Coordinates of C-alpha atoms in Angstrom, one line a residue:
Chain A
X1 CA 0.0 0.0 0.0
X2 CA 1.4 3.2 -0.6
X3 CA -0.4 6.1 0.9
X4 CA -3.8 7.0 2.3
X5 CA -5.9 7.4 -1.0
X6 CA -5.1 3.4 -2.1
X7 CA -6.2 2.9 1.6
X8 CA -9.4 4.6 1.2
X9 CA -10.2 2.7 -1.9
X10 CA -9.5 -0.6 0.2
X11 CA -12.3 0.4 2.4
X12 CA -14.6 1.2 0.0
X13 CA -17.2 -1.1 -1.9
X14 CA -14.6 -3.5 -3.8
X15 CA -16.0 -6.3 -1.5
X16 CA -12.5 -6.8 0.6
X17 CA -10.5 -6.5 -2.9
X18 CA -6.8 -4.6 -1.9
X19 CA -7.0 -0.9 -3.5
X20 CA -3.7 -2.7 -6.0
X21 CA -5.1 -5.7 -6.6
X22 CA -8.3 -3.7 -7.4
X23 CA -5.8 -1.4 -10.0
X24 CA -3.9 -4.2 -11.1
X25 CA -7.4 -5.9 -12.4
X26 CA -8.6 -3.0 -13.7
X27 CA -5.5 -2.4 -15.8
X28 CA -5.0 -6.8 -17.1
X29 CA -8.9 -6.5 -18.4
X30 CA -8.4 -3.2 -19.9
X31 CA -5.3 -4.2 -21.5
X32 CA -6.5 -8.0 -22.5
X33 CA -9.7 -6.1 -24.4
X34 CA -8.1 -3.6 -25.9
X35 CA -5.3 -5.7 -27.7
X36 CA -8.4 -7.5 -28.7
X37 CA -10.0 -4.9 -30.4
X38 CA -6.6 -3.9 -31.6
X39 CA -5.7 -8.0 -33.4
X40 CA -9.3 -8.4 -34.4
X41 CA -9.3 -7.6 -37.9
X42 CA -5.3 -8.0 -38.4
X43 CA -5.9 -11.6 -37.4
X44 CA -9.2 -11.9 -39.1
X45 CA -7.8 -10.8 -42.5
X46 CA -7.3 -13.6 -44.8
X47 CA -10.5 -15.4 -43.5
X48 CA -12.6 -12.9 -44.5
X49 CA -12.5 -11.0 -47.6
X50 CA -13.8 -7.2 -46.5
X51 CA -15.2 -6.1 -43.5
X52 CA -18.8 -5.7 -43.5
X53 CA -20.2 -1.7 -43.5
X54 CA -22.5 -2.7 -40.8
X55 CA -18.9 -2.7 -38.7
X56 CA -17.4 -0.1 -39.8
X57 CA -20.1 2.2 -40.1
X58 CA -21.5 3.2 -36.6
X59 CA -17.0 2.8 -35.4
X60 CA -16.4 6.2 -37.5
X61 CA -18.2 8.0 -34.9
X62 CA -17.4 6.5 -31.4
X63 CA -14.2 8.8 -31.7
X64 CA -16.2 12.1 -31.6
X65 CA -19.1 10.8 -29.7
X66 CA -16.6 9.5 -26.7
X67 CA -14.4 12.2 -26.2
X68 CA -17.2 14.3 -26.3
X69 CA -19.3 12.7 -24.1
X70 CA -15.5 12.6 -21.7
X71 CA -14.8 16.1 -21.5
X72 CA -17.9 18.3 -21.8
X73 CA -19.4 17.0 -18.3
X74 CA -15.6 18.0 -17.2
X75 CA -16.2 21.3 -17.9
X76 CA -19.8 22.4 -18.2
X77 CA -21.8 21.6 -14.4
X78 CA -25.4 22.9 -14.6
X79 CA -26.0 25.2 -12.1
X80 CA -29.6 27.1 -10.5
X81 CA -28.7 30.3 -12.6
X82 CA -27.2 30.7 -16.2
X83 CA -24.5 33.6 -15.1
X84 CA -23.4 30.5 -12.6
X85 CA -23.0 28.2 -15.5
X86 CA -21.3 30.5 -17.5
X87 CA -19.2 32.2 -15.2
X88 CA -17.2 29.0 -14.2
X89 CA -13.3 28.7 -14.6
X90 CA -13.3 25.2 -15.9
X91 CA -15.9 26.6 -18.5
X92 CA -14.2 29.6 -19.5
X93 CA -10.8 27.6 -19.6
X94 CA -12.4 25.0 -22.0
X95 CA -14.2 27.1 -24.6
X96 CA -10.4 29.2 -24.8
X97 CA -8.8 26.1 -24.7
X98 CA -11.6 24.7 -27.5
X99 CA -10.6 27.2 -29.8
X100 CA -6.7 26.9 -29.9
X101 CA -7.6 23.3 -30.6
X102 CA -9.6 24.2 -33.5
X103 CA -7.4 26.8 -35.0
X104 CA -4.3 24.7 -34.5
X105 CA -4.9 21.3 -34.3
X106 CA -1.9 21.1 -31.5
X107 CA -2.0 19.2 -28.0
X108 CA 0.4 21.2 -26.4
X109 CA -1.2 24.8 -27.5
X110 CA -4.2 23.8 -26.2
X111 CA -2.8 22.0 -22.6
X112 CA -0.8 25.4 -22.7
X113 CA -3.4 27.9 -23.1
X114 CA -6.3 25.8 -21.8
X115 CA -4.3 25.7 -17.8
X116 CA -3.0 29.4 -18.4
X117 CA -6.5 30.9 -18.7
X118 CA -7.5 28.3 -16.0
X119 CA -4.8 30.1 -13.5
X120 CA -5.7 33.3 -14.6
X121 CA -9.6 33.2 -13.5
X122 CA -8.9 31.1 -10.6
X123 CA -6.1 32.9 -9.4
X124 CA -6.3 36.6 -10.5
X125 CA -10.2 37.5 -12.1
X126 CA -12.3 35.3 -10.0
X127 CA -10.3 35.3 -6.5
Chain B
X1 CA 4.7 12.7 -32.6
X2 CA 6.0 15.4 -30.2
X3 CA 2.2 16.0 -29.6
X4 CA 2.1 12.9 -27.3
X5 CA 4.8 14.5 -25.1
X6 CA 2.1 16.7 -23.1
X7 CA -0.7 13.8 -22.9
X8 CA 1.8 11.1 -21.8
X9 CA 3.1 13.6 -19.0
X10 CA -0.4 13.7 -18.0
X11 CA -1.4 10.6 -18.2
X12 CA 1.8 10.0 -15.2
X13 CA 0.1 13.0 -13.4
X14 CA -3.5 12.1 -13.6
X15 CA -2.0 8.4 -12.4
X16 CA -0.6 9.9 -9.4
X17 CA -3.8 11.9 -8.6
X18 CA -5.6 8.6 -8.6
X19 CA -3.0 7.0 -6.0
X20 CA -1.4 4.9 -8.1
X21 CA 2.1 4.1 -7.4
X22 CA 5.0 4.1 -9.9
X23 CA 4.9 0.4 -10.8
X24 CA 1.2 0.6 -11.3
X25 CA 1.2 3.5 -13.6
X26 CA 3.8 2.4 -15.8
X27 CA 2.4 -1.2 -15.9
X28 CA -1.5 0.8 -17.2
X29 CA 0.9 2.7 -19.9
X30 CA 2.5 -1.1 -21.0
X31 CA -0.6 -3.3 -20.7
X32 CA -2.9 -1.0 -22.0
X33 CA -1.3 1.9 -24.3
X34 CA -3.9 3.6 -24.9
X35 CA -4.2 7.2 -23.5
X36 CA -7.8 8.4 -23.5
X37 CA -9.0 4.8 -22.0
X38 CA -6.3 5.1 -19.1
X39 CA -7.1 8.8 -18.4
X40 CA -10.7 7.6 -17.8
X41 CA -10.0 4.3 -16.0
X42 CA -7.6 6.7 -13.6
X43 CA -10.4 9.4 -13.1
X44 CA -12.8 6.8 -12.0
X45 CA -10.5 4.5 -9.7
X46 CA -9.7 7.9 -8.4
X47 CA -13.4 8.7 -7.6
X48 CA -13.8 4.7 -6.3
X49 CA -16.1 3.8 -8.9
X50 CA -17.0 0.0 -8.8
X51 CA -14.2 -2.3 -11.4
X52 CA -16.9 -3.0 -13.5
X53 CA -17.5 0.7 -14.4
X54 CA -13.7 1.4 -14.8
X55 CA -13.3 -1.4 -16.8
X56 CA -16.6 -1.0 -19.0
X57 CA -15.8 2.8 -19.5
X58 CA -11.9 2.2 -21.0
X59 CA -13.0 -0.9 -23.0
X60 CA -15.8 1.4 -24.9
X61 CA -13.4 4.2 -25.5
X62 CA -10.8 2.0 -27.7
X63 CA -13.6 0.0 -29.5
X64 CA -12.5 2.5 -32.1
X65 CA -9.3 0.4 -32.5
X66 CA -11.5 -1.7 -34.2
X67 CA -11.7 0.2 -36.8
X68 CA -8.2 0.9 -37.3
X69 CA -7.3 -3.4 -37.1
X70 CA -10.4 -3.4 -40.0
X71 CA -8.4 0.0 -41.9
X72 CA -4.9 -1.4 -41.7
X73 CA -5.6 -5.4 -41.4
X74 CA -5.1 -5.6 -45.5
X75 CA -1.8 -3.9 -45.5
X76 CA -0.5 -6.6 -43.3
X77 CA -2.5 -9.5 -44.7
X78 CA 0.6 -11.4 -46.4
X79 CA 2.9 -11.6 -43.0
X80 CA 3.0 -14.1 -40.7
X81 CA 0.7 -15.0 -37.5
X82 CA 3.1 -13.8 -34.8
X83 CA 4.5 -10.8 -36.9
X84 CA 0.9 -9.6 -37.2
X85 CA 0.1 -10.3 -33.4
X86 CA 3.3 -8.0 -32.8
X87 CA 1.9 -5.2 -35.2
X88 CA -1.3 -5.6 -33.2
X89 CA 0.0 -4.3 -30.3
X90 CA 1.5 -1.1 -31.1
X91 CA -1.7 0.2 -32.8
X92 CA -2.8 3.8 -31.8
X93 CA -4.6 7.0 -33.6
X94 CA -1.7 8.3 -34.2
X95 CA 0.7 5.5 -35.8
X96 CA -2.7 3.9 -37.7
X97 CA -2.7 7.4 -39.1
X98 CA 0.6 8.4 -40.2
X99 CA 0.8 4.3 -41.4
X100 CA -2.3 4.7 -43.6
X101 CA -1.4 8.2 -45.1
X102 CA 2.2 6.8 -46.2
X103 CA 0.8 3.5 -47.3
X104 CA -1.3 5.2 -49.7
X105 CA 1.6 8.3 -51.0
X106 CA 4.3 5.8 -51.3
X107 CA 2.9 2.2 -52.1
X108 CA 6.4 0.4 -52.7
X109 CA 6.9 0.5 -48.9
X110 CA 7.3 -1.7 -46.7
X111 CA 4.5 -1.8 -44.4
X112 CA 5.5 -3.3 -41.1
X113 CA 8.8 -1.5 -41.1
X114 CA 7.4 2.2 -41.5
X115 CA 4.3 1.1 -39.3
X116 CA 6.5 -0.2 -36.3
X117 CA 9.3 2.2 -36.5
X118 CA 6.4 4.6 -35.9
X119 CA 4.1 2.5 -33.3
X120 CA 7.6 1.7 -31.6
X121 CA 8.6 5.4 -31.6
X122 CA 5.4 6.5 -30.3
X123 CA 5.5 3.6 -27.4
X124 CA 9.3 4.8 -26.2
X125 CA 7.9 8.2 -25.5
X126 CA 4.5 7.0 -23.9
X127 CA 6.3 4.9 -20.9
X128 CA 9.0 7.8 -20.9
X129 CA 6.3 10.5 -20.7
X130 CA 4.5 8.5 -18.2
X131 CA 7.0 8.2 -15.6
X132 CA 8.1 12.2 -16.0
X133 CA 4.3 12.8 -15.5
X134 CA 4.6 10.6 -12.0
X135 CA 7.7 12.1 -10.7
X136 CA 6.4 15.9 -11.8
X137 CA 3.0 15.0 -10.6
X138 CA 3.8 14.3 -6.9
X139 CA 5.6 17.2 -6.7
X140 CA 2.7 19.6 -7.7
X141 CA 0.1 21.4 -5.2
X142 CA -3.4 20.5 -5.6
X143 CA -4.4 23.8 -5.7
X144 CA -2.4 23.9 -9.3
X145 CA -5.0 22.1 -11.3
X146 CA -2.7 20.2 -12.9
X147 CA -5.4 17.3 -14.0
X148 CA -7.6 20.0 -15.5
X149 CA -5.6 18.8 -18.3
X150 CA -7.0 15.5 -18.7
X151 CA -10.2 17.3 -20.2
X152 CA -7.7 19.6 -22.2
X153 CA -6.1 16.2 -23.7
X154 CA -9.8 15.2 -25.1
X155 CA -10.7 18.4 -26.5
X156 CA -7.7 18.3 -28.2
X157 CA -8.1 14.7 -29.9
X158 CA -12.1 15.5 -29.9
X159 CA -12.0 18.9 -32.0
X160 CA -10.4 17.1 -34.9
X161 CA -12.3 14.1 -34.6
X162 CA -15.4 16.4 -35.4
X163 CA -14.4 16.9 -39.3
X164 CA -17.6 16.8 -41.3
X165 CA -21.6 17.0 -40.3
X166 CA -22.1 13.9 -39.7
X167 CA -19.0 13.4 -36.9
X168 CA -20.1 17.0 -35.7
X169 CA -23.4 16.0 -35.0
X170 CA -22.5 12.7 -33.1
X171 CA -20.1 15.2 -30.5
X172 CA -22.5 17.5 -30.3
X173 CA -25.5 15.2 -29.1
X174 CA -22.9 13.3 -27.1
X175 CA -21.8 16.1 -25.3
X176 CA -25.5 17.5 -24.6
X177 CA -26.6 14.7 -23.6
X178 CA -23.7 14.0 -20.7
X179 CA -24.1 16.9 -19.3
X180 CA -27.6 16.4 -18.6
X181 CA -27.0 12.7 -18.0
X182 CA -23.9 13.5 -15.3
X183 CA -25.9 13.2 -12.4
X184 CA -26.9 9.6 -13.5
X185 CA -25.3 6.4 -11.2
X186 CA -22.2 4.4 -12.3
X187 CA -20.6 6.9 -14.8
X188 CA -24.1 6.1 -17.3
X189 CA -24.0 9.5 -18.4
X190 CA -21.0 8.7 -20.6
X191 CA -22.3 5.7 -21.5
X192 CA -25.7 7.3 -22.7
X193 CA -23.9 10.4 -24.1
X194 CA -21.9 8.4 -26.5
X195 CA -24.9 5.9 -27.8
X196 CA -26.6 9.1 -28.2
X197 CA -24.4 10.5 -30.0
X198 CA -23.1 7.2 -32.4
X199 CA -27.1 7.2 -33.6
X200 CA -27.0 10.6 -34.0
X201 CA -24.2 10.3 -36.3
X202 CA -25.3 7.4 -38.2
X203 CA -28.7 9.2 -38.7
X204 CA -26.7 12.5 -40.1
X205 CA -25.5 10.4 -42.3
X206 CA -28.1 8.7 -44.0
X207 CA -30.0 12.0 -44.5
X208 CA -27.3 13.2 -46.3
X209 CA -27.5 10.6 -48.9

């Protein structure tokens, strides 16, 4: 065990499961599936000739429909009152942060400028 | 390729946050190289969600490799079982991508050297970034944010992921939809965002035609 959070977990509802083991599980399922998903069709080719458009169809849009579904409840909370909503750091952050990723396509621009106008609301406007 | 720099650091950060320990966080970066699934199995062992949550969340996010194995599974269709099992591993957005693109500019490649030389490449700087991102993220106040940038990472992969109508639509309705889904038990929200937001796509596009 290495420090109070893992022994939290330990106590919680994972049924006398060590927080590790509990990780460690996690992480072997995760891993086993997603190599998986990643041989399926590598391994596949050769017994079949094409892959159906009933597969590949609806897969084109897990990508946006994930990541969406990820990160908007991250940074938009709905409050009692609009000016609430709007007037969140995490929100204001985001919607800066969503247009250096539009305008240049770039992880690090928008990790950079996403956490600088974080700091700068938290920090200076807001406190 | 530098682009994973930043999401690997966080993905040793966000690791940390969650109260994973070195050897656990670099064994999620080896077993399961994948960075938006281990971002959101890490968020949710943080918050103590149940296993079957974690697990069910990260395994739907890279259902998309899928896709890619279907893509890229006729470039590598003459090489051998284990050669192909090998290839299998390494593959991510980014090396499917660059593979694909260069496969089609400059067909008298060969396939499985420019795709692992890249896949190989990218999974050298993804343990690398990962433990940096463990060693910085201990060091770090709460106070700092830091794992604000785990919803940074997704907006960045999720903005160019929304290229035409059809895509647009799917992250639109996703996103509406888990925000007014987030109050829902067991993480659903996601899981009812993104449905939402696949048949939204797939209805896009057959109107279109």
């Amino acid at each position: 065990m290495t420090g109070a959070p893992l022994g939290a977990l330990t106590l919680g509802q994972s049924g006398g499961l060590g927080a590790s083991a509990r990780v460690w599980i996690a992480i072997l399922l995760i891993g086993v599936a997603t190599y998986g998903f990643r041989l399926s069709f590598i391994h596949l080719f050769g017994r079949i000739d094409e892959v159906p458009a009933r597969i590949t169809r609806p897969l084109r849009y897990v990508p946006p429909a994930v990541l969406a579904a990820l990160v908007l409840p991250d940074l938009v909370t709905l409050r009692p009152s609009v000016a609430a909503t709007l007037l969140d750091d995490r929100l204001i952050a985001g919607a800066v942060a969503g247009v250096v990723a539009w305008r240049t396509e770039n992880v690090f621009a928008t990790i950079a400028v996403g956490m600088a106008t974080l700091w700068l609301f938290r920090f200076v406007v807001f406190a | 390729m530098l682009g994973i720099v930043p999401f690997a650091l966080v993905a040793g950060i966000a690791a940390v946050d969650a109260g994973l320990g070195l050897a656990e966080a670099v064994g999620m970066s080896v077993i399961v190289f994948a960075g938006a699934s281990q971002l959101a199995a890490l968020d949710l062992l943080g918050s103590n969600a149940p296993l079957a949550v974690v697990v069910g969340t990260a395994v739907v996010i890279n259902v998309r490799m899928v896709m890619y194995s279907a893509s890229i599974a006729p470039y590598f269709a003459d090489y051998g079982r284990r050669l192909r099992a090998g290839l299998a591993y390494v593959l991510t957005d980014q090396a499917y991508a660059i593979s694909v693109a260069e496969f089609e500019e400059n067909p008298g490649r060969s396939h499985w050297r420019y795709y692992l030389g890249a896949g190989a490449s990218l999974w050298v700087v993804w343990q690398i970034g990962t433990v940096v991102g463990v060693v910085v993220g201990a060091g770090v106040p709460d106070a700092w944010g830091l794992t604000f940038a785990v919803p940074l990472v997704f907006l960045a992969l999720l903005v160019p992921a929304m290229k035409d109508r059809p895509t647009t639509a799917a992250g639109v309705a996703a996103g509406a939809v888990a925000v007014v889904a987030a109050g829902l038990p067991l993480n659903l929200g996601l899981l009812v965002g993104a449905v939402t937001g696949i048949l939204v796509g797939l209805v896009t596009e057959a109107r279109e035609r």
